XYZ file of C-alpha atoms in Angstrom:
582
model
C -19.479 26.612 -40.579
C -17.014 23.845 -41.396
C -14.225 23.118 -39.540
C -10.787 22.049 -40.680
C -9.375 18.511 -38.680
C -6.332 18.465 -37.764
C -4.101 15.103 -38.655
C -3.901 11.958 -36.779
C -0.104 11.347 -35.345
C -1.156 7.757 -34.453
C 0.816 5.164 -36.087
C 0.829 1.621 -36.392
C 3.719 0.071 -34.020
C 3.784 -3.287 -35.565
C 5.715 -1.005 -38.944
C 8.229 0.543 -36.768
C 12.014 0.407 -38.434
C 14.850 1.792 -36.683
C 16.553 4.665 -37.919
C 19.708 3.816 -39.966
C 22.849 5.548 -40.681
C 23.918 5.953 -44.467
C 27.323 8.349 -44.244
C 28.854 10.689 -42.055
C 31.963 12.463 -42.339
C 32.044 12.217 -38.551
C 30.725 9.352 -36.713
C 30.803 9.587 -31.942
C 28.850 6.900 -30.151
C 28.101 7.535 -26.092
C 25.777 7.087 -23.181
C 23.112 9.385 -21.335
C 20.549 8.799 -19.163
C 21.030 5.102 -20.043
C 20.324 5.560 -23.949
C 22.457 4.848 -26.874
C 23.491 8.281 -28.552
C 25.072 8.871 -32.060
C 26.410 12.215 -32.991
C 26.780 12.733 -36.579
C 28.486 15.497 -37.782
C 29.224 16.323 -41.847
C 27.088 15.381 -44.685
C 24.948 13.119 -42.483
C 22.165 10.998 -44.507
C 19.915 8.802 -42.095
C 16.846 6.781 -43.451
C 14.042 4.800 -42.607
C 12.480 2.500 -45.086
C 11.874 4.936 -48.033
C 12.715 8.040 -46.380
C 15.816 9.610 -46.363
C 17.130 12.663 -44.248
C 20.092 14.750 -44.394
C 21.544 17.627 -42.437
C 25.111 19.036 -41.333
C 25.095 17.844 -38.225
C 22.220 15.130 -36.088
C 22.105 13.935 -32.661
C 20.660 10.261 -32.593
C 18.954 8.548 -30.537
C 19.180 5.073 -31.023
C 17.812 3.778 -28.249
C 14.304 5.896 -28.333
C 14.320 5.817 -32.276
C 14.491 9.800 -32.531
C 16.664 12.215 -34.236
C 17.448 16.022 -33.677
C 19.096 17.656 -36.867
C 20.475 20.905 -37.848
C 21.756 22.908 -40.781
C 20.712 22.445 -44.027
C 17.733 19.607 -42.998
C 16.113 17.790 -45.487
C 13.642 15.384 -45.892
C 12.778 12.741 -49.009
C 9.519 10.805 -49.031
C 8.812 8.962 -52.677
C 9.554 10.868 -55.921
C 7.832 14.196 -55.139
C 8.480 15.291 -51.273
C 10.872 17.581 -49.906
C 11.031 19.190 -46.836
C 13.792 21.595 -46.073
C 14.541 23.547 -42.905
C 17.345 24.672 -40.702
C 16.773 22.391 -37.861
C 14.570 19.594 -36.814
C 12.547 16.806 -34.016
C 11.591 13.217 -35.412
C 9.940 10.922 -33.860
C 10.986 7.636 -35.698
C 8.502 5.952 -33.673
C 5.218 7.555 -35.008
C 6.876 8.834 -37.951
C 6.124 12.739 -37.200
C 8.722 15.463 -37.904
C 8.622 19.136 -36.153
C 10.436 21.227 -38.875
C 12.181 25.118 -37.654
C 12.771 27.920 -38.988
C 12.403 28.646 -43.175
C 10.849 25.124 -43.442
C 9.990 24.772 -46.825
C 7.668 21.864 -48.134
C 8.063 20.650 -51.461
C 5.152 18.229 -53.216
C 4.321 18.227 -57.202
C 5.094 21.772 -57.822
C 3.175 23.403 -54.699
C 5.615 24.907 -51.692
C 4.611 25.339 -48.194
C 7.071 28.103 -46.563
C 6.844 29.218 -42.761
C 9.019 28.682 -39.811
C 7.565 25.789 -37.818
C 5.825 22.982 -39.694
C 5.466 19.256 -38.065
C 4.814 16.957 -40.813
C 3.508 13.023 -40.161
C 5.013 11.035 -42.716
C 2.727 8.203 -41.930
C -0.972 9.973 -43.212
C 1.363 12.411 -44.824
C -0.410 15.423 -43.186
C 1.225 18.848 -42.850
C 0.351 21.105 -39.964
C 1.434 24.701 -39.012
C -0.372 26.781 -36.364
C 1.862 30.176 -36.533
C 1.429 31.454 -40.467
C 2.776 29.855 -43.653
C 2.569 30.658 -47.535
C 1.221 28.005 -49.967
C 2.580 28.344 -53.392
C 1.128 26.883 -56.457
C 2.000 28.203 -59.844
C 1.126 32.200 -60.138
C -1.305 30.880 -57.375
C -0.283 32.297 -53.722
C -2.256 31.369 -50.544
C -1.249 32.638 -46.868
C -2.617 31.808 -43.542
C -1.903 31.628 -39.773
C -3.289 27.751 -39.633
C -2.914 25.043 -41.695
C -3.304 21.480 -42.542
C -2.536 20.035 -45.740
C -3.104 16.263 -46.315
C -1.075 15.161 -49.393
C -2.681 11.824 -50.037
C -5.823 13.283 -50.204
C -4.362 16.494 -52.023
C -6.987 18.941 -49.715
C -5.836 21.430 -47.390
C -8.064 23.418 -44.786
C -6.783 27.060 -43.579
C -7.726 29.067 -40.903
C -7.083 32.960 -39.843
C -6.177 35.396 -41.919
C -6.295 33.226 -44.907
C -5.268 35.260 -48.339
C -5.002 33.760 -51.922
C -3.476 36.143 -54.461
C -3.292 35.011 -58.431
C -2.981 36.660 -61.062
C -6.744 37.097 -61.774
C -7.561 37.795 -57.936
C -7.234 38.209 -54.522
C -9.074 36.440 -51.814
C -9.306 36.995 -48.304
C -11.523 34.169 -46.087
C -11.448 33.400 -41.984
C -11.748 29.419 -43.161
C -10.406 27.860 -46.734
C -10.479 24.381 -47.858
C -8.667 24.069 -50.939
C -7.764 21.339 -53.063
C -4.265 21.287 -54.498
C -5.065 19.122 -57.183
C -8.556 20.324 -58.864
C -6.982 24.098 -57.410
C -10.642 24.881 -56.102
C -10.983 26.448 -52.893
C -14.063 26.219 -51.210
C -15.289 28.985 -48.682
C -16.241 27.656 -45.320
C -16.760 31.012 -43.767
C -16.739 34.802 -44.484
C -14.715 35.314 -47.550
C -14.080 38.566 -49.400
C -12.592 38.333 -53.160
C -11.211 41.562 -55.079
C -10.621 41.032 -59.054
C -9.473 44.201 -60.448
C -12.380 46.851 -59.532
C -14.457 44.302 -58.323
C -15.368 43.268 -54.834
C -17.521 39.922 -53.965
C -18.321 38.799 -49.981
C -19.864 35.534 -49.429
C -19.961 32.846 -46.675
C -19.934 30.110 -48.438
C -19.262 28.638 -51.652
C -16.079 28.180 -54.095
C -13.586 28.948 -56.488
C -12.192 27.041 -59.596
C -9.081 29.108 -59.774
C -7.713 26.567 -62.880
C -10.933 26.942 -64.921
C -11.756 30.371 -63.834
C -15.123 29.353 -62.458
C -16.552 30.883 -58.884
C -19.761 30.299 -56.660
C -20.727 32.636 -53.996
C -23.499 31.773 -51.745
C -24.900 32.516 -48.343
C -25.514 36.522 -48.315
C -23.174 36.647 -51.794
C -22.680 40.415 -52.176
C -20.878 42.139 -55.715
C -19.093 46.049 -55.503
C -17.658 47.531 -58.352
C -17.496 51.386 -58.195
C -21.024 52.521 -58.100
C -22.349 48.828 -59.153
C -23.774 46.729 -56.566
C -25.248 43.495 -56.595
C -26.280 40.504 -54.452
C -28.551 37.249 -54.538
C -28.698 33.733 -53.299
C -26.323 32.268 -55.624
C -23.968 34.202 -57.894
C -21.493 32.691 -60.029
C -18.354 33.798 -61.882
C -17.218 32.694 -65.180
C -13.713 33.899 -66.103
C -13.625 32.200 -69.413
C -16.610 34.315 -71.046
C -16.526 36.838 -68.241
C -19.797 36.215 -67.214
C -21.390 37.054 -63.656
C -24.670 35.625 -63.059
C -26.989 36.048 -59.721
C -29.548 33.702 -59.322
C -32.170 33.676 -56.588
C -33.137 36.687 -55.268
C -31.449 38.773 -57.194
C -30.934 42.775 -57.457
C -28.153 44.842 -59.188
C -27.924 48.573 -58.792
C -25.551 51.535 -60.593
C -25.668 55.052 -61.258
C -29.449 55.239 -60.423
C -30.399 52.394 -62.334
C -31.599 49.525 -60.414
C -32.628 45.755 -61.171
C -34.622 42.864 -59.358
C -35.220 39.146 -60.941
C -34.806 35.827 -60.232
C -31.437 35.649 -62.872
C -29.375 38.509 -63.394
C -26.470 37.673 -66.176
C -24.522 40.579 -66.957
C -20.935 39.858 -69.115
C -18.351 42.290 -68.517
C -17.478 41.557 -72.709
C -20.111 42.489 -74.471
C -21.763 44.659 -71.354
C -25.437 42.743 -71.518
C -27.620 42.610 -68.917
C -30.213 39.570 -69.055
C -32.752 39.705 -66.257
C -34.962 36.770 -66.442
C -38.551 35.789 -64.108
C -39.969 38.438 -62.419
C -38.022 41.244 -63.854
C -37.578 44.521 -62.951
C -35.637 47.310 -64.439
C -35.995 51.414 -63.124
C -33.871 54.256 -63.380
C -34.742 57.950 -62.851
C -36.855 58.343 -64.967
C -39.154 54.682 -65.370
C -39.279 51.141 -64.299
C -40.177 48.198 -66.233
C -41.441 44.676 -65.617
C -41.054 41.807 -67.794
C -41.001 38.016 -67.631
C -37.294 38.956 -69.271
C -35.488 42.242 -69.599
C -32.142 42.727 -71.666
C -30.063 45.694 -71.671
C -26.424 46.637 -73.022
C -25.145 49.243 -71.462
C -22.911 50.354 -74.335
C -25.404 50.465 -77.206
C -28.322 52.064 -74.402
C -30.857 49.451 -75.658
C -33.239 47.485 -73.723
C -35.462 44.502 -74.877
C -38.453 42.872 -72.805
C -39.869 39.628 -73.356
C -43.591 38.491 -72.219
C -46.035 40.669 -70.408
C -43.627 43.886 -69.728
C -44.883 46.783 -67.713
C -43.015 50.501 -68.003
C -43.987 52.362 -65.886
C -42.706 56.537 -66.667
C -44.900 58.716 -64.553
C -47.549 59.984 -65.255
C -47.561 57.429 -68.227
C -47.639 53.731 -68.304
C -47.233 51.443 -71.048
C -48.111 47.361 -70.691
C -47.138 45.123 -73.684
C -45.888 41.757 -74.675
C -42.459 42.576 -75.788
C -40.674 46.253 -75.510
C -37.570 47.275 -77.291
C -35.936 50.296 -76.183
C -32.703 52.484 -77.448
C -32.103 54.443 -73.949
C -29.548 56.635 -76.514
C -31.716 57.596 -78.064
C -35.075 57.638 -76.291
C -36.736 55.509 -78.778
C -38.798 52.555 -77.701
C -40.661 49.818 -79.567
C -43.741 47.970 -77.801
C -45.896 45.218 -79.407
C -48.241 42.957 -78.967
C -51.534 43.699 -76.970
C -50.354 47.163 -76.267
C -51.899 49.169 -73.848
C -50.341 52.671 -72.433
C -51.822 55.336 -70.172
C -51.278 58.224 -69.626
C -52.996 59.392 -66.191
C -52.249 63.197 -65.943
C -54.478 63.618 -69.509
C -56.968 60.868 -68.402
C -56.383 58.765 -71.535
C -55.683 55.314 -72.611
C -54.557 53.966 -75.968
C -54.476 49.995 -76.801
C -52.679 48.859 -80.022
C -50.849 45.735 -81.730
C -47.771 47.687 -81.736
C -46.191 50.981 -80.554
C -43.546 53.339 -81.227
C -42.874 55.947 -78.515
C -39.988 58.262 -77.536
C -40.145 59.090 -73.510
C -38.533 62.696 -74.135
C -40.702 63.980 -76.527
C -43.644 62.478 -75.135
C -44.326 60.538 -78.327
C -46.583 57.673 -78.846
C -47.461 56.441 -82.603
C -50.040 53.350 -82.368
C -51.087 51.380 -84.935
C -52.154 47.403 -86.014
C -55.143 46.132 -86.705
C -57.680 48.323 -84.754
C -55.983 50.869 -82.325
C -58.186 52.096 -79.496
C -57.790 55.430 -77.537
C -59.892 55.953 -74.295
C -60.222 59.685 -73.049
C -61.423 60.543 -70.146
C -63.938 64.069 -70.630
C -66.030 65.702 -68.032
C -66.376 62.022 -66.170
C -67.356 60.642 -69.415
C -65.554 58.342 -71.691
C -64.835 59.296 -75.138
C -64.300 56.224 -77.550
C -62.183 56.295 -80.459
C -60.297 53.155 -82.831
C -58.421 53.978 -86.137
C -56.003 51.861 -88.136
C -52.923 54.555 -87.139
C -52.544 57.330 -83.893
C -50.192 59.302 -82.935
C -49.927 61.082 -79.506
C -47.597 63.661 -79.227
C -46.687 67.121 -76.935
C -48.431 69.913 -78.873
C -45.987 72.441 -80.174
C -47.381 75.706 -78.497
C -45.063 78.087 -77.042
C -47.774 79.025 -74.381
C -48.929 75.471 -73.733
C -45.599 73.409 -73.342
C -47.334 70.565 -71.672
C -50.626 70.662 -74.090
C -51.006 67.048 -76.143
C -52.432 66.519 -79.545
C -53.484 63.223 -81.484
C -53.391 62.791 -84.930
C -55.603 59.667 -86.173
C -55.538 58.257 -90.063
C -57.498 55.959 -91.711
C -60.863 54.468 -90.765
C -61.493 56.511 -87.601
C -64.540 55.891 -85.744
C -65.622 57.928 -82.377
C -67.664 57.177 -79.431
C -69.299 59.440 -76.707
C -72.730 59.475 -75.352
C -73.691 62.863 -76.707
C -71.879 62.703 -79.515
C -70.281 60.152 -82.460
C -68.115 60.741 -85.422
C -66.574 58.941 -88.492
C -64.174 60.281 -91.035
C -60.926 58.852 -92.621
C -58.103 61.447 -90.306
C -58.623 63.570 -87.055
C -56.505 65.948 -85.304
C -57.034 66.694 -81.779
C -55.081 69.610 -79.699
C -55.623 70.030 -75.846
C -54.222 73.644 -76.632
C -57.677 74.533 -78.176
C -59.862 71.275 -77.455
C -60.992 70.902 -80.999
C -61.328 67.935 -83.249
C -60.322 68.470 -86.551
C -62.257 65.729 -89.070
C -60.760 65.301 -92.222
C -61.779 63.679 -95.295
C -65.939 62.586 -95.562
C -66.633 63.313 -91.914
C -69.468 63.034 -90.345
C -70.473 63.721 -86.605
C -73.392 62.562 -85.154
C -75.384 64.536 -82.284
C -78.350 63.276 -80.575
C -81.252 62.984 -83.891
C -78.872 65.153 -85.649
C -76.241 64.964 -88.497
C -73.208 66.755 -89.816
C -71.459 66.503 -93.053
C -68.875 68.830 -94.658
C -65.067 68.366 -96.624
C -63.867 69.412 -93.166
C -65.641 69.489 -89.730
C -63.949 71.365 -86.597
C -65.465 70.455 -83.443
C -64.920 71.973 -79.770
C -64.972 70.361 -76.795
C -65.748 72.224 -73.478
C -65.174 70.107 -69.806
C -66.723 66.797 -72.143
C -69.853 68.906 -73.651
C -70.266 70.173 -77.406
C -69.529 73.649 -77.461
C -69.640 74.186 -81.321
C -69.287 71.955 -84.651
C -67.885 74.255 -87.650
C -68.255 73.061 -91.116
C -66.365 74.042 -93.698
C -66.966 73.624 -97.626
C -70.076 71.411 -99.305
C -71.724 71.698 -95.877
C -74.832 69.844 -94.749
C -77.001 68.861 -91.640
C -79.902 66.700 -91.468
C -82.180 66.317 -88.476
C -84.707 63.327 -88.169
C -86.087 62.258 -85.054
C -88.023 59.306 -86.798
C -85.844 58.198 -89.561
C -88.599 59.297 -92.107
C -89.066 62.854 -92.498
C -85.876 64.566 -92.747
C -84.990 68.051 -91.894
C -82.056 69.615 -93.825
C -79.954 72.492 -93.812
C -77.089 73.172 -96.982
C -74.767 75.865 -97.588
C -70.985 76.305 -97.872
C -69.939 76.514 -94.540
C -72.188 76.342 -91.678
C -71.182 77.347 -87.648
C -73.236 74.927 -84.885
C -73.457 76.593 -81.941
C -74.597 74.601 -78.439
C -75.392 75.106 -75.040
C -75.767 71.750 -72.532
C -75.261 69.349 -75.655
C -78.148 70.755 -77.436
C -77.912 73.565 -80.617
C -79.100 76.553 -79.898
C -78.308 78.157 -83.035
C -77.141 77.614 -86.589
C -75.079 80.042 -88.773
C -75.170 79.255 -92.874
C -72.638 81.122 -95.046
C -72.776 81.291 -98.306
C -75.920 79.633 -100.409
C -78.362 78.778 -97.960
C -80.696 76.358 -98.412
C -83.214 74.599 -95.653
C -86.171 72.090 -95.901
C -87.971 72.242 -92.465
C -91.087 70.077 -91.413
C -93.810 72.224 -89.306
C -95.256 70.183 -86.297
C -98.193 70.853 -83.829
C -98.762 71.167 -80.540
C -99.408 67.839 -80.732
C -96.069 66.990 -82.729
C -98.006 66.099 -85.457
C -96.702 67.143 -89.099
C -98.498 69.759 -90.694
C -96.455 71.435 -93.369
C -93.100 71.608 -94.622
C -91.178 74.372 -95.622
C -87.870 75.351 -98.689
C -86.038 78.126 -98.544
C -83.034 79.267 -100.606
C -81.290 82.570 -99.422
C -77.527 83.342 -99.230
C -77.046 83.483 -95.520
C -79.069 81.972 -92.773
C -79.717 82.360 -88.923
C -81.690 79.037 -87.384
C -82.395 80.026 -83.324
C -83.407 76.433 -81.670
C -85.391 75.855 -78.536
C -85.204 72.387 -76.606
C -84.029 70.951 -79.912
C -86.384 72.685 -82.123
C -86.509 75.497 -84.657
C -87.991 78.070 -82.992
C -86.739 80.753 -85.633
C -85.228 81.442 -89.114
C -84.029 84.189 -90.518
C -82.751 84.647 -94.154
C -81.393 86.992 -96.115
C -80.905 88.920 -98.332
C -84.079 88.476 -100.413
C -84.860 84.973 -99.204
C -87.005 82.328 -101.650
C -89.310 80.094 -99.544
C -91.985 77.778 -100.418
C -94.681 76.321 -97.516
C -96.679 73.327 -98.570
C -98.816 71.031 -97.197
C -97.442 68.182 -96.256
C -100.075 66.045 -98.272
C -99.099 67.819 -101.654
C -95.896 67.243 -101.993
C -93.071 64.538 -103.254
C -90.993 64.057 -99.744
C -88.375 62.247 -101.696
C -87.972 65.097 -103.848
C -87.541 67.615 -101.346
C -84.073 66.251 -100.636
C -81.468 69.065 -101.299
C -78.762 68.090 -103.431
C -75.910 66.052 -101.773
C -78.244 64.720 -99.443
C -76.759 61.446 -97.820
C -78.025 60.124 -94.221
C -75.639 57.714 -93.488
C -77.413 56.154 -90.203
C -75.737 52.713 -90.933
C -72.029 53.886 -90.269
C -73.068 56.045 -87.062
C -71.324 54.121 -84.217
C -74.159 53.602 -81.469
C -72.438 50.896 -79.589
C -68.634 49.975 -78.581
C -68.252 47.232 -80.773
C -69.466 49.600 -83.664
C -65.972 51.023 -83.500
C -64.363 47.696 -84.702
């Protein structure tokens, strides 16, 4: 800590002038102890070179070059000192005054009041050691030690020192302050109130004409339930701007706030936190190379690489715009949000999402969603998703997605392509809309609309409704088929183990060996159909009513022309492989 110096009383002998007596209205000369004496009694004026004192009544001595005073004592230096008091010591000699009792010191508009003062008029230093007030303006400054060097216009204070102004109060245990530029600089604990606001620091200063402040050395910031502290914070009263650099955290009404800069303005009530920043309340956190927030319109930006973090979901993005009003949030730019209770991830170009509702809507070039079933990953990219809480009375907490355009899916026992999906954890079925088709093992399924359920990540059933078809080819060359209108796929450990056809039936169905060797293939044309499979085979079919079938060999017949109407194997847009879904 800095200490405050108190003023030289040296002087240089070689200047020394004698005391002179301008008026009196009562002049008596005598002797004591050997030394001229002059008492002066009525209007007295004394000087000494360009210094003049007056007073009611002095005692001089001439001899020892001193003066004692009282009543109405005052003392002229130059054009802009005054020093008034009721009595007072003065050593002509080394040019120092001791000034008692409501001494008041007068210098270019400031006033120093208190009851003992000495003053050298030498170094023009003023010194008190038992409490004075400072006056400057609407500025007021009290202390129990002083020392105020005119030439030099800086003054140091000690004990008890308290500035009030009109924009503040400060109290400090060590003040230098400069009565020209009006900063005071903190050399010590110093606590500053400014309306509801409370600062500590131990160092650091205070521009009280320009309205400018920096608080260092554990800088500290109360105002009601705000809090706030950092290395370095600095107060602009101009734009009403507080900024904490270094370190820096802020805290109110359960929202807290770490970065490297915090610059909140008390006008337009913005928060910028910039490097490193952190923002969480009750409910998330978020970190961001930069955050802004206003706390009267609710909304909260993030520049470069932000992180939110609202249990159990997580979003990660390159810039996030948020209306805390009304819950609505806007991510973009390598998106990627998780949300770990449902085991599934979504990455996007940009993201709309609404923390209450549970709400995500995804979309950009190629959005991805990764879900977690039965320890396997499910892989899914369409141009649009939306993730939302499922409206089920029973299942408040159940999720559903809805996917448009250009959907492609990924699993290792199953794929799927169609141009919308719907998917509800309230039932675990996949709704494909619009030419879907699924994919199962050498298996495929076509249909207007395909339902498929999901049990703990394994195919429980595929139902297709409307213009439905399946075609089964283990080599890509002869193709077993199955038509009708809508057709039920039933499955046990990924694999079917039977097929239910509604509604005009038709099947082509290639006969094998023992030796899986091709023997015959069979037509059939009925109205409803049972197919019972067996390790992936047809083990069984049974048709009816009045069923039309037609066995040939397979040596007599036109394969191509066995193909049922609406026949389409689309093996080119089956995604086998991840980057298939892009």
């Amino acid at each position: 800590m800095a200490s405050a110096q108190q003023p030289s009383n040296s002087s240089d002998t070689t200047k020394i002038t004698k005391l002179k007596i301008n008026f009196s209205d009562y002049a008596e000369g005598y002797k004591e102890d050997g030394k001229d004496i002059r008492k002066l009694i009525g209007n007295v004026e004394l000087r000494q070179d360009s210094v003049f004192l007056t007073c009611d009544t002095a005692i001089l001595n001439v001899t020892d070059n001193s003066v004692f005073a009282l009543g109405k004592v005052i003392i002229q230096q130059g054009d802009s000192l005054n020093v008034f008091a009721d009595s007072l010591r003065y050593d002509g000699n080394n040019r120092v005054a001791n000034l008692y009792k409501d001494v008041v010191l007068e210098n270019k508009g400031q006033k120093i009041f208190t009851d003992f003062l000495t003053y050298n008029l030498n170094t023009k230093a003023a010194t008190y050691t038992d409490g004075a007030i400072l006056t400057d303006g609407a500025t007021q400054l009290k202390s129990n030690i002083g020392y105020y060097y005119l030439n030099s216009n800086q003054a140091f204070f000690k004990e008890e020192v308290t500035i009030v102004d009109d924009n503040f109060e400060l109290k400090a245990d060590t003040l230098a302050f400069n009565t020209q530029t009006k900063i005071a600089t903190f050399l010590g604990p110093t606590r500053i109130n400014q309306g509801e606001a409370k600062i500590y620091c131990e160092a650091g200063f205070y521009d009280i004409a320009n309205e400018k402040a920096e608080f260092r050395q554990n800088a500290q910031y109360l105002k009601g339930s705000q809090t706030a502290q950092a290395d370095i914070m600095t107060y602009d009263g101009l734009t009403d701007v507080i900024t904490l650099n270094g370190d820096a955290s802020f805290v109110d009404e359960g929202k807290k706030a770490k970065a490297d800069t915090i610059k909140f303005s008390q006008k337009t009530k913005e928060t910028i936190l910039t490097g490193n920043a952190h923002f969480e309340d009750d409910n998330q956190s978020i970190d961001a190379d930069e955050i802004v927030y206003n706390e009267q319109t609710k909304k909260l930006l993030t520049k470069g690489a932000a992180v939110l973090v609202n249990p159990p979901q997580y979003l990660r993005a390159d810039n996030i715009d948020f209306d805390d009003e009304s819950g609505l949030g806007l991510a973009s730019g390598n998106v990627y949000w998780q949300d770990s209770a449902q085991q599934i991830i979504i990455k996007c170009d940009y993201a709309n999402y609404k923390k209450e509702e549970d709400y995500l809507k995804a979309y950009g070039e190629r959005t991805l969603l990764i879900s977690i079933l039965d320890d396997d990953s499910l892989f899914m990219t369409t141009d649009t998703l939306e993730y939302s809480r499922a409206s089920s009375f029973e299942q408040d907490s159940a999720k559903q997605f809805i996917a448009f355009a250009d959907v492609r899916m990924l699993k290792s026992n199953f794929q799927a392509v169609c141009d919308s999906l719907v998917f509800s954890q309230t039932d675990s079925v996949f709704h494909f809309y619009k030419d879907p088709i699924v994919w199962s093992d050498t298996t495929q399924f076509s249909a207007d609309t395909i339902s498929m359920k999901v049990t703990d990540g394994k195919l429980d059933s595929i139902y297709l409704m409307q213009n439905s078809f399946i075609i089964n080819s283990p080599d890509n060359f002869f193709y077993n088929q199955i038509k009708g209108r809508d057709i039920t796929a039933l499955f046990k450990e990924n694999e079917i183990y039977e097929l239910d056809v509604f509604g005009n039936a038709e099947s082509v169905y290639y006969l094998i060996d023992e030796n899986n060797a091709y023997i015959a293939v069979n037509k059939t044309i009925c109205s409803d159909m049972i197919v019972d499979f067996g390790s992936n085979k047809v083990e069984k079919i049974k048709c009816f009513p009045m069923p039309k079938a037609n066995l040939k060999p397979m040596r007599s017949v036109d394969h191509n022309a066995l193909r049922l109407e609406g026949f389409n194997w689309e093996i080119k847009r089956r995604p086998k492989i991840y980057s298939d879904l892009f």
